[in-house]
PDB file of C-alpha atoms in Angstrom:
ATOM      1  CA  UNK A  23     177.364-134.093 -16.863  1.00  0.00           C
ATOM      2  CA  UNK A  24     176.399-134.508 -20.523  1.00  0.00           C
ATOM      3  CA  UNK A  25     173.784-137.104 -19.523  1.00  0.00           C
ATOM      4  CA  UNK A  26     172.170-134.540 -17.226  1.00  0.00           C
ATOM      5  CA  UNK A  27     172.113-132.030 -20.087  1.00  0.00           C
ATOM      6  CA  UNK A  28     170.623-134.695 -22.359  1.00  0.00           C
ATOM      7  CA  UNK A  29     167.913-135.534 -19.804  1.00  0.00           C
ATOM      8  CA  UNK A  30     167.124-131.845 -19.319  1.00  0.00           C
ATOM      9  CA  UNK A  31     166.927-131.525 -23.099  1.00  0.00           C
ATOM     10  CA  UNK A  32     164.079-134.076 -23.110  1.00  0.00           C
ATOM     11  CA  UNK A  33     161.861-131.733 -21.087  1.00  0.00           C
ATOM     12  CA  UNK A  34     159.686-129.294 -23.057  1.00  0.00           C
ATOM     13  CA  UNK A  35     161.223-125.803 -23.293  1.00  0.00           C
ATOM     14  CA  UNK A  36     158.226-124.058 -21.705  1.00  0.00           C
ATOM     15  CA  UNK A  37     158.354-126.460 -18.733  1.00  0.00           C
ATOM     16  CA  UNK A  38     162.073-125.821 -18.236  1.00  0.00           C
ATOM     17  CA  UNK A  39     161.421-122.100 -18.336  1.00  0.00           C
ATOM     18  CA  UNK A  40     158.834-122.480 -15.543  1.00  0.00           C
ATOM     19  CA  UNK A  41     161.128-124.685 -13.443  1.00  0.00           C
ATOM     20  CA  UNK A  42     163.913-122.074 -13.661  1.00  0.00           C
ATOM     21  CA  UNK A  43     161.549-119.260 -12.678  1.00  0.00           C
ATOM     22  CA  UNK A  44     160.304-121.313  -9.707  1.00  0.00           C
ATOM     23  CA  UNK A  45     163.911-121.845  -8.545  1.00  0.00           C
ATOM     24  CA  UNK A  46     164.527-118.061  -8.804  1.00  0.00           C
ATOM     25  CA  UNK A  47     161.292-117.301  -6.940  1.00  0.00           C
ATOM     26  CA  UNK A  48     162.146-119.781  -4.168  1.00  0.00           C
ATOM     27  CA  UNK A  49     165.651-118.275  -3.968  1.00  0.00           C
ATOM     28  CA  UNK A  50     164.292-114.704  -3.649  1.00  0.00           C
ATOM     29  CA  UNK A  51     161.764-115.880  -1.056  1.00  0.00           C
ATOM     30  CA  UNK A  52     164.558-117.564   0.911  1.00  0.00           C
ATOM     31  CA  UNK A  53     166.747-114.426   0.818  1.00  0.00           C
ATOM     32  CA  UNK A  54     163.858-112.152   1.833  1.00  0.00           C
ATOM     33  CA  UNK A  55     162.681-114.548   4.526  1.00  0.00           C
ATOM     34  CA  UNK A  56     166.198-114.687   5.905  1.00  0.00           C
ATOM     35  CA  UNK A  57     166.406-110.871   5.921  1.00  0.00           C
ATOM     36  CA  UNK A  58     162.949-110.321   7.477  1.00  0.00           C
ATOM     37  CA  UNK A  59     163.429-113.190   9.922  1.00  0.00           C
ATOM     38  CA  UNK A  60     165.880-111.121  11.959  1.00  0.00           C
ATOM     39  CA  UNK A  61     163.001-109.079  13.301  1.00  0.00           C
ATOM     40  CA  UNK A  62     160.676-111.974  14.002  1.00  0.00           C
ATOM     41  CA  UNK A  63     161.119-113.479  17.486  1.00  0.00           C
ATOM     42  CA  UNK A  64     162.127-117.185  17.695  1.00  0.00           C
ATOM     43  CA  UNK A  65     162.625-117.187  13.913  1.00  0.00           C
ATOM     44  CA  UNK A  66     166.271-116.090  14.096  1.00  0.00           C
ATOM     45  CA  UNK A  67     167.620-119.659  14.194  1.00  0.00           C
ATOM     46  CA  UNK A  68     166.237-120.421  10.701  1.00  0.00           C
ATOM     47  CA  UNK A  69     167.826-117.280   9.232  1.00  0.00           C
ATOM     48  CA  UNK A  70     171.249-118.891   9.242  1.00  0.00           C
ATOM     49  CA  UNK A  71     169.961-121.689   7.041  1.00  0.00           C
ATOM     50  CA  UNK A  72     167.367-119.837   4.915  1.00  0.00           C
ATOM     51  CA  UNK A  73     169.632-117.046   3.718  1.00  0.00           C
ATOM     52  CA  UNK A  74     172.482-119.192   2.260  1.00  0.00           C
ATOM     53  CA  UNK A  75     169.997-121.661   0.772  1.00  0.00           C
ATOM     54  CA  UNK A  76     168.076-118.744  -0.782  1.00  0.00           C
ATOM     55  CA  UNK A  77     171.264-117.228  -2.222  1.00  0.00           C
ATOM     56  CA  UNK A  78     172.372-120.578  -3.675  1.00  0.00           C
ATOM     57  CA  UNK A  79     168.935-121.160  -5.238  1.00  0.00           C
ATOM     58  CA  UNK A  80     168.803-117.603  -6.593  1.00  0.00           C
ATOM     59  CA  UNK A  81     172.259-117.919  -8.178  1.00  0.00           C
ATOM     60  CA  UNK A  82     171.424-121.356  -9.576  1.00  0.00           C
ATOM     61  CA  UNK A  83     168.078-120.142 -10.931  1.00  0.00           C
ATOM     62  CA  UNK A  84     169.583-117.065 -12.614  1.00  0.00           C
ATOM     63  CA  UNK A  85     172.388-119.175 -14.059  1.00  0.00           C
ATOM     64  CA  UNK A  86     169.978-121.761 -15.451  1.00  0.00           C
ATOM     65  CA  UNK A  87     167.637-119.067 -16.797  1.00  0.00           C
ATOM     66  CA  UNK A  88     170.575-117.317 -18.482  1.00  0.00           C
ATOM     67  CA  UNK A  89     171.674-120.621 -20.000  1.00  0.00           C
ATOM     68  CA  UNK A  90     168.118-121.201 -21.207  1.00  0.00           C
ATOM     69  CA  UNK A  91     168.044-117.829 -22.990  1.00  0.00           C
ATOM     70  CA  UNK A  92     171.425-118.457 -24.581  1.00  0.00           C
ATOM     71  CA  UNK A  93     170.287-121.911 -25.681  1.00  0.00           C
ATOM     72  CA  UNK A  94     167.095-120.501 -27.200  1.00  0.00           C
ATOM     73  CA  UNK A  95     169.024-117.793 -29.013  1.00  0.00           C
ATOM     74  CA  UNK A  96     171.409-120.438 -30.445  1.00  0.00           C
ATOM     75  CA  UNK A  97     168.524-122.638 -31.491  1.00  0.00           C
ATOM     76  CA  UNK A  98     166.988-119.659 -33.315  1.00  0.00           C
ATOM     77  CA  UNK A  99     170.312-118.978 -35.050  1.00  0.00           C
ATOM     78  CA  UNK A 100     170.676-122.650 -35.995  1.00  0.00           C
ATOM     79  CA  UNK A 101     167.121-122.726 -37.378  1.00  0.00           C
ATOM     80  CA  UNK A 102     167.864-119.590 -39.390  1.00  0.00           C
ATOM     81  CA  UNK A 103     171.145-121.055 -40.693  1.00  0.00           C
ATOM     82  CA  UNK A 104     169.413-124.332 -41.593  1.00  0.00           C
ATOM     83  CA  UNK A 105     166.759-122.416 -43.526  1.00  0.00           C
ATOM     84  CA  UNK A 106     169.442-120.508 -45.439  1.00  0.00           C
ATOM     85  CA  UNK A 107     171.312-123.754 -46.177  1.00  0.00           C
ATOM     86  CA  UNK A 108     168.094-125.372 -47.430  1.00  0.00           C
ATOM     87  CA  UNK A 109     167.492-122.420 -49.777  1.00  0.00           C
ATOM     88  CA  UNK A 110     171.109-122.593 -50.974  1.00  0.00           C
ATOM     89  CA  UNK A 111     170.850-126.343 -51.640  1.00  0.00           C
ATOM     90  CA  UNK A 112     167.675-125.769 -53.609  1.00  0.00           C
ATOM     91  CA  UNK A 113     169.362-123.023 -55.652  1.00  0.00           C
ATOM     92  CA  UNK A 114     172.387-125.256 -56.160  1.00  0.00           C
ATOM     93  CA  UNK A 115     170.166-128.030 -57.535  1.00  0.00           C
ATOM     94  CA  UNK A 116     168.399-125.605 -59.863  1.00  0.00           C
ATOM     95  CA  UNK A 117     171.737-124.241 -61.074  1.00  0.00           C
ATOM     96  CA  UNK A 118     172.915-127.786 -61.811  1.00  0.00           C
ATOM     97  CA  UNK A 119     169.820-128.430 -63.898  1.00  0.00           C
ATOM     98  CA  UNK A 120     170.355-125.208 -65.868  1.00  0.00           C
ATOM     99  CA  UNK A 121     174.052-125.969 -66.456  1.00  0.00           C
ATOM    100  CA  UNK A 122     173.315-129.564 -67.473  1.00  0.00           C
ATOM    101  CA  UNK A 123     170.661-128.442 -69.949  1.00  0.00           C
ATOM    102  CA  UNK A 124     173.054-125.851 -71.363  1.00  0.00           C
ATOM    103  CA  UNK A 125     175.811-128.446 -71.920  1.00  0.00           C
ATOM    104  CA  UNK A 126     173.423-131.000 -73.409  1.00  0.00           C
ATOM    105  CA  UNK A 127     172.072-128.334 -75.767  1.00  0.00           C
ATOM    106  CA  UNK A 128     175.563-127.133 -76.790  1.00  0.00           C
ATOM    107  CA  UNK A 129     176.737-130.729 -77.356  1.00  0.00           C
ATOM    108  CA  UNK A 130     173.665-131.448 -79.471  1.00  0.00           C
ATOM    109  CA  UNK A 131     174.300-128.378 -81.637  1.00  0.00           C
ATOM    110  CA  UNK A 132     178.000-129.223 -82.042  1.00  0.00           C
ATOM    111  CA  UNK A 133     177.239-132.845 -82.964  1.00  0.00           C
ATOM    112  CA  UNK A 134     174.603-131.674 -85.421  1.00  0.00           C
ATOM    113  CA  UNK A 135     176.973-129.190 -87.019  1.00  0.00           C
ATOM    114  CA  UNK A 136     179.741-131.805 -87.288  1.00  0.00           C
ATOM    115  CA  UNK A 137     177.302-134.218 -88.888  1.00  0.00           C
ATOM    116  CA  UNK A 138     176.071-131.535 -91.285  1.00  0.00           C
ATOM    117  CA  UNK A 139     179.596-130.594 -92.440  1.00  0.00           C
ATOM    118  CA  UNK A 140     180.564-134.272 -92.882  1.00  0.00           C
ATOM    119  CA  UNK A 141     177.410-134.967 -94.908  1.00  0.00           C
ATOM    120  CA  UNK A 142     177.955-131.846 -96.979  1.00  0.00           C
ATOM    121  CA  UNK A 143     181.464-133.052 -97.711  1.00  0.00           C
ATOM    122  CA  UNK A 144     180.163-136.469 -98.836  1.00  0.00           C
ATOM    123  CA  UNK A 145     177.169-135.096-100.727  1.00  0.00           C
ATOM    124  CA  UNK A 146     178.462-131.961-102.420  1.00  0.00           C
ATOM    125  CA  UNK A 147     182.188-131.422-102.192  1.00  0.00           C
ATOM    126  CA  UNK A 148     183.318-134.833-103.476  1.00  0.00           C
ATOM    127  CA  UNK A 149     181.152-134.400-106.576  1.00  0.00           C
ATOM    128  CA  UNK A 150     182.922-131.277-107.761  1.00  0.00           C
ATOM    129  CA  UNK A 151     185.118-131.939-110.764  1.00  0.00           C
ATOM    130  CA  UNK A 152     188.031-129.970-109.413  1.00  0.00           C
ATOM    131  CA  UNK A 153     187.946-131.995-106.186  1.00  0.00           C
ATOM    132  CA  UNK A 154     187.587-135.333-108.004  1.00  0.00           C
ATOM    133  CA  UNK A 155     190.633-134.500-110.128  1.00  0.00           C
ATOM    134  CA  UNK A 156     192.584-133.462-107.022  1.00  0.00           C
ATOM    135  CA  UNK A 157     191.656-136.651-105.141  1.00  0.00           C
ATOM    136  CA  UNK A 158     192.718-138.839-108.094  1.00  0.00           C
ATOM    137  CA  UNK A 159     196.022-137.082-108.591  1.00  0.00           C
ATOM    138  CA  UNK A 160     197.054-136.213-105.066  1.00  0.00           C
ATOM    139  CA  UNK A 161     196.522-138.766-102.325  1.00  0.00           C
ATOM    140  CA  UNK A 162     197.663-137.508 -98.930  1.00  0.00           C
ATOM    141  CA  UNK A 163     201.271-138.604 -98.329  1.00  0.00           C
ATOM    142  CA  UNK A 164     201.750-141.178 -95.561  1.00  0.00           C
ATOM    143  CA  UNK A 165     204.070-138.844 -93.707  1.00  0.00           C
ATOM    144  CA  UNK A 166     201.344-136.214 -93.433  1.00  0.00           C
ATOM    145  CA  UNK A 167     198.905-138.844 -92.149  1.00  0.00           C
ATOM    146  CA  UNK A 168     201.461-140.039 -89.589  1.00  0.00           C
ATOM    147  CA  UNK A 169     202.050-136.500 -88.335  1.00  0.00           C
ATOM    148  CA  UNK A 170     198.314-135.933 -88.032  1.00  0.00           C
ATOM    149  CA  UNK A 171     197.915-139.192 -86.107  1.00  0.00           C
ATOM    150  CA  UNK A 172     200.818-138.351 -83.808  1.00  0.00           C
ATOM    151  CA  UNK A 173     199.227-134.989 -83.079  1.00  0.00           C
ATOM    152  CA  UNK A 174     195.923-136.728 -82.303  1.00  0.00           C
ATOM    153  CA  UNK A 175     197.768-138.927 -79.797  1.00  0.00           C
ATOM    154  CA  UNK A 176     199.792-136.224 -78.049  1.00  0.00           C
ATOM    155  CA  UNK A 177     197.639-136.481 -74.919  1.00  0.00           C
ATOM    156  CA  UNK A 178     198.998-140.017 -74.381  1.00  0.00           C
ATOM    157  CA  UNK A 179     202.509-138.563 -74.074  1.00  0.00           C
ATOM    158  CA  UNK A 180     201.226-136.229 -71.378  1.00  0.00           C
ATOM    159  CA  UNK A 181     199.647-139.198 -69.578  1.00  0.00           C
ATOM    160  CA  UNK A 182     202.931-141.146 -69.726  1.00  0.00           C
ATOM    161  CA  UNK A 183     201.770-143.685 -72.330  1.00  0.00           C
ATOM    162  CA  UNK A 184     204.110-142.588 -75.090  1.00  0.00           C
TER     163      UNK A 184
ATOM    164  CA  UNK B   1     175.961-110.861   0.668  1.00  0.00           C
ATOM    165  CA  UNK B   2     178.257-108.628  -1.453  1.00  0.00           C
ATOM    166  CA  UNK B   3     180.290-111.654  -2.529  1.00  0.00           C
ATOM    167  CA  UNK B   4     177.126-113.538  -3.320  1.00  0.00           C
ATOM    168  CA  UNK B   5     175.972-110.719  -5.626  1.00  0.00           C
ATOM    169  CA  UNK B   6     179.364-110.660  -7.323  1.00  0.00           C
ATOM    170  CA  UNK B   7     179.151-114.418  -7.832  1.00  0.00           C
ATOM    171  CA  UNK B   8     175.657-113.956  -9.208  1.00  0.00           C
ATOM    172  CA  UNK B   9     176.973-111.492 -11.810  1.00  0.00           C
ATOM    173  CA  UNK B  10     179.656-114.011 -12.829  1.00  0.00           C
ATOM    174  CA  UNK B  11     177.115-116.778 -13.254  1.00  0.00           C
ATOM    175  CA  UNK B  12     174.907-114.556 -15.400  1.00  0.00           C
ATOM    176  CA  UNK B  13     177.274-115.280 -18.247  1.00  0.00           C
ATOM    177  CA  UNK B  14     175.929-118.881 -18.312  1.00  0.00           C
ATOM    178  CA  UNK B  15     177.296-121.146 -21.036  1.00  0.00           C
ATOM    179  CA  UNK B  16     176.452-122.252 -24.536  1.00  0.00           C
ATOM    180  CA  UNK B  17     177.298-124.969 -27.010  1.00  0.00           C
ATOM    181  CA  UNK B  18     177.035-123.840 -30.620  1.00  0.00           C
ATOM    182  CA  UNK B  19     175.548-126.436 -32.958  1.00  0.00           C
ATOM    183  CA  UNK B  20     177.297-126.448 -36.333  1.00  0.00           C
ATOM    184  CA  UNK B  21     175.070-126.377 -39.396  1.00  0.00           C
ATOM    185  CA  UNK B  22     176.771-128.135 -42.270  1.00  0.00           C
ATOM    186  CA  UNK B  23     176.111-127.503 -45.917  1.00  0.00           C
ATOM    187  CA  UNK B  24     176.313-130.486 -48.263  1.00  0.00           C
ATOM    188  CA  UNK B  25     178.880-130.350 -51.059  1.00  0.00           C
ATOM    189  CA  UNK B  26     176.889-129.646 -54.240  1.00  0.00           C
ATOM    190  CA  UNK B  27     176.459-132.429 -56.772  1.00  0.00           C
ATOM    191  CA  UNK B  28     178.017-132.107 -60.193  1.00  0.00           C
ATOM    192  CA  UNK B  29     175.789-132.473 -63.287  1.00  0.00           C
ATOM    193  CA  UNK B  30     176.302-135.849 -65.014  1.00  0.00           C
ATOM    194  CA  UNK B  31     177.136-134.146 -68.312  1.00  0.00           C
ATOM    195  CA  UNK B  32     180.232-132.614 -66.703  1.00  0.00           C
ATOM    196  CA  UNK B  33     181.746-135.834 -65.371  1.00  0.00           C
ATOM    197  CA  UNK B  34     181.769-137.580 -68.741  1.00  0.00           C
ATOM    198  CA  UNK B  35     185.308-137.919 -70.079  1.00  0.00           C
ATOM    199  CA  UNK B  36     186.282-136.252 -73.330  1.00  0.00           C
ATOM    200  CA  UNK B  37     186.715-138.737 -76.192  1.00  0.00           C
ATOM    201  CA  UNK B  38     190.128-139.352 -77.736  1.00  0.00           C
ATOM    202  CA  UNK B  39     190.725-137.621 -81.068  1.00  0.00           C
ATOM    203  CA  UNK B  40     190.221-139.718 -84.191  1.00  0.00           C
ATOM    204  CA  UNK B  41     193.097-140.794 -86.367  1.00  0.00           C
ATOM    205  CA  UNK B  42     193.311-141.115 -90.134  1.00  0.00           C
ATOM    206  CA  UNK B  43     193.276-144.806 -91.090  1.00  0.00           C
ATOM    207  CA  UNK B  44     195.165-146.236 -94.089  1.00  0.00           C
ATOM    208  CA  UNK B  45     198.260-145.351 -96.107  1.00  0.00           C
ATOM    209  CA  UNK B  46     196.680-143.879 -99.243  1.00  0.00           C
ATOM    210  CA  UNK B  47     193.948-141.566 -98.105  1.00  0.00           C
ATOM    211  CA  UNK B  48     192.023-138.970-100.104  1.00  0.00           C
ATOM    212  CA  UNK B  49     192.166-135.403 -98.838  1.00  0.00           C
ATOM    213  CA  UNK B  50     188.400-135.461 -98.284  1.00  0.00           C
ATOM    214  CA  UNK B  51     188.687-138.520 -95.988  1.00  0.00           C
ATOM    215  CA  UNK B  52     191.370-136.779 -94.005  1.00  0.00           C
ATOM    216  CA  UNK B  53     189.244-133.635 -93.885  1.00  0.00           C
ATOM    217  CA  UNK B  54     186.353-135.650 -92.443  1.00  0.00           C
ATOM    218  CA  UNK B  55     188.579-136.820 -89.581  1.00  0.00           C
ATOM    219  CA  UNK B  56     189.734-133.235 -89.006  1.00  0.00           C
ATOM    220  CA  UNK B  57     186.119-131.991 -88.919  1.00  0.00           C
ATOM    221  CA  UNK B  58     185.154-134.725 -86.438  1.00  0.00           C
ATOM    222  CA  UNK B  59     188.128-133.833 -84.249  1.00  0.00           C
ATOM    223  CA  UNK B  60     187.126-130.160 -84.276  1.00  0.00           C
ATOM    224  CA  UNK B  61     183.642-131.232 -83.210  1.00  0.00           C
ATOM    225  CA  UNK B  62     185.075-133.316 -80.365  1.00  0.00           C
ATOM    226  CA  UNK B  63     187.224-130.392 -79.270  1.00  0.00           C
ATOM    227  CA  UNK B  64     184.201-128.098 -79.056  1.00  0.00           C
ATOM    228  CA  UNK B  65     182.196-130.737 -77.174  1.00  0.00           C
ATOM    229  CA  UNK B  66     185.039-130.976 -74.657  1.00  0.00           C
ATOM    230  CA  UNK B  67     185.331-127.169 -74.492  1.00  0.00           C
ATOM    231  CA  UNK B  68     181.613-127.000 -73.680  1.00  0.00           C
ATOM    232  CA  UNK B  69     182.271-129.276 -70.685  1.00  0.00           C
ATOM    233  CA  UNK B  70     185.165-127.100 -69.486  1.00  0.00           C
ATOM    234  CA  UNK B  71     182.984-124.000 -69.828  1.00  0.00           C
ATOM    235  CA  UNK B  72     180.301-125.904 -67.909  1.00  0.00           C
ATOM    236  CA  UNK B  73     182.769-126.640 -65.087  1.00  0.00           C
ATOM    237  CA  UNK B  74     183.679-122.948 -64.899  1.00  0.00           C
ATOM    238  CA  UNK B  75     180.006-121.928 -64.809  1.00  0.00           C
ATOM    239  CA  UNK B  76     179.285-124.601 -62.207  1.00  0.00           C
ATOM    240  CA  UNK B  77     182.145-123.485 -59.968  1.00  0.00           C
ATOM    241  CA  UNK B  78     181.332-119.751 -60.171  1.00  0.00           C
ATOM    242  CA  UNK B  79     177.611-120.310 -59.569  1.00  0.00           C
ATOM    243  CA  UNK B  80     178.134-122.724 -56.675  1.00  0.00           C
ATOM    244  CA  UNK B  81     180.695-120.365 -55.128  1.00  0.00           C
ATOM    245  CA  UNK B  82     178.213-117.484 -55.353  1.00  0.00           C
ATOM    246  CA  UNK B  83     175.496-119.608 -53.725  1.00  0.00           C
ATOM    247  CA  UNK B  84     177.878-120.878 -51.011  1.00  0.00           C
ATOM    248  CA  UNK B  85     179.005-117.349 -50.153  1.00  0.00           C
ATOM    249  CA  UNK B  86     175.418-116.124 -49.978  1.00  0.00           C
ATOM    250  CA  UNK B  87     174.803-118.517 -47.055  1.00  0.00           C
ATOM    251  CA  UNK B  88     177.544-117.053 -44.816  1.00  0.00           C
TER     252      UNK B  88
END
């Protein structure tokens, strides 16, 4: 059944539309011919065949035409949805670029500021007499350094690498 | 004939097969997927307060770099969610 649908799908839409209308027209002609045939002499024998064939063709034609309309309406919806998705993907890409630029810029500023403070420390602070005296007299105790280093490593405990 | 008309009305419903339209999962900016560096430690047993301060300053800098990435993730998620919901 799906193969038939696939083969029908290969035909151009306008051609399918015409084929369905022809089936409906033939069906209506068959029904009318069957109804009028009653009054035409010697034609009565064909009525028994024409009327059911006409009804079947009419039903089939209407069914196919209905299916065609539904299919076209779905295709229109799909095309509309695809267009919206394309716009969304474009927006998403643009948003990514903006966010990336923002992070790169922030990181650059932070790195610059860190560098500036470190250089200031080396250039200005260590030259101050009060600081020089303090550095000479008070080295940082090892215990303080160890606690600092443990604190810097506390993420390893959380990762199970204690 | 009456039954045929009734049958005709039933068949008017026809049938349809909806075609799903899928939206690709948005990419993440490269800057967001970089891991945060580990904090620096103070090296040596006898260290001047200024040397220790330098390490502390660098660690603060690393924290803010990492915080910028977390903020970036939040922005990314909220923006992508807004875009995704606008498609529905």
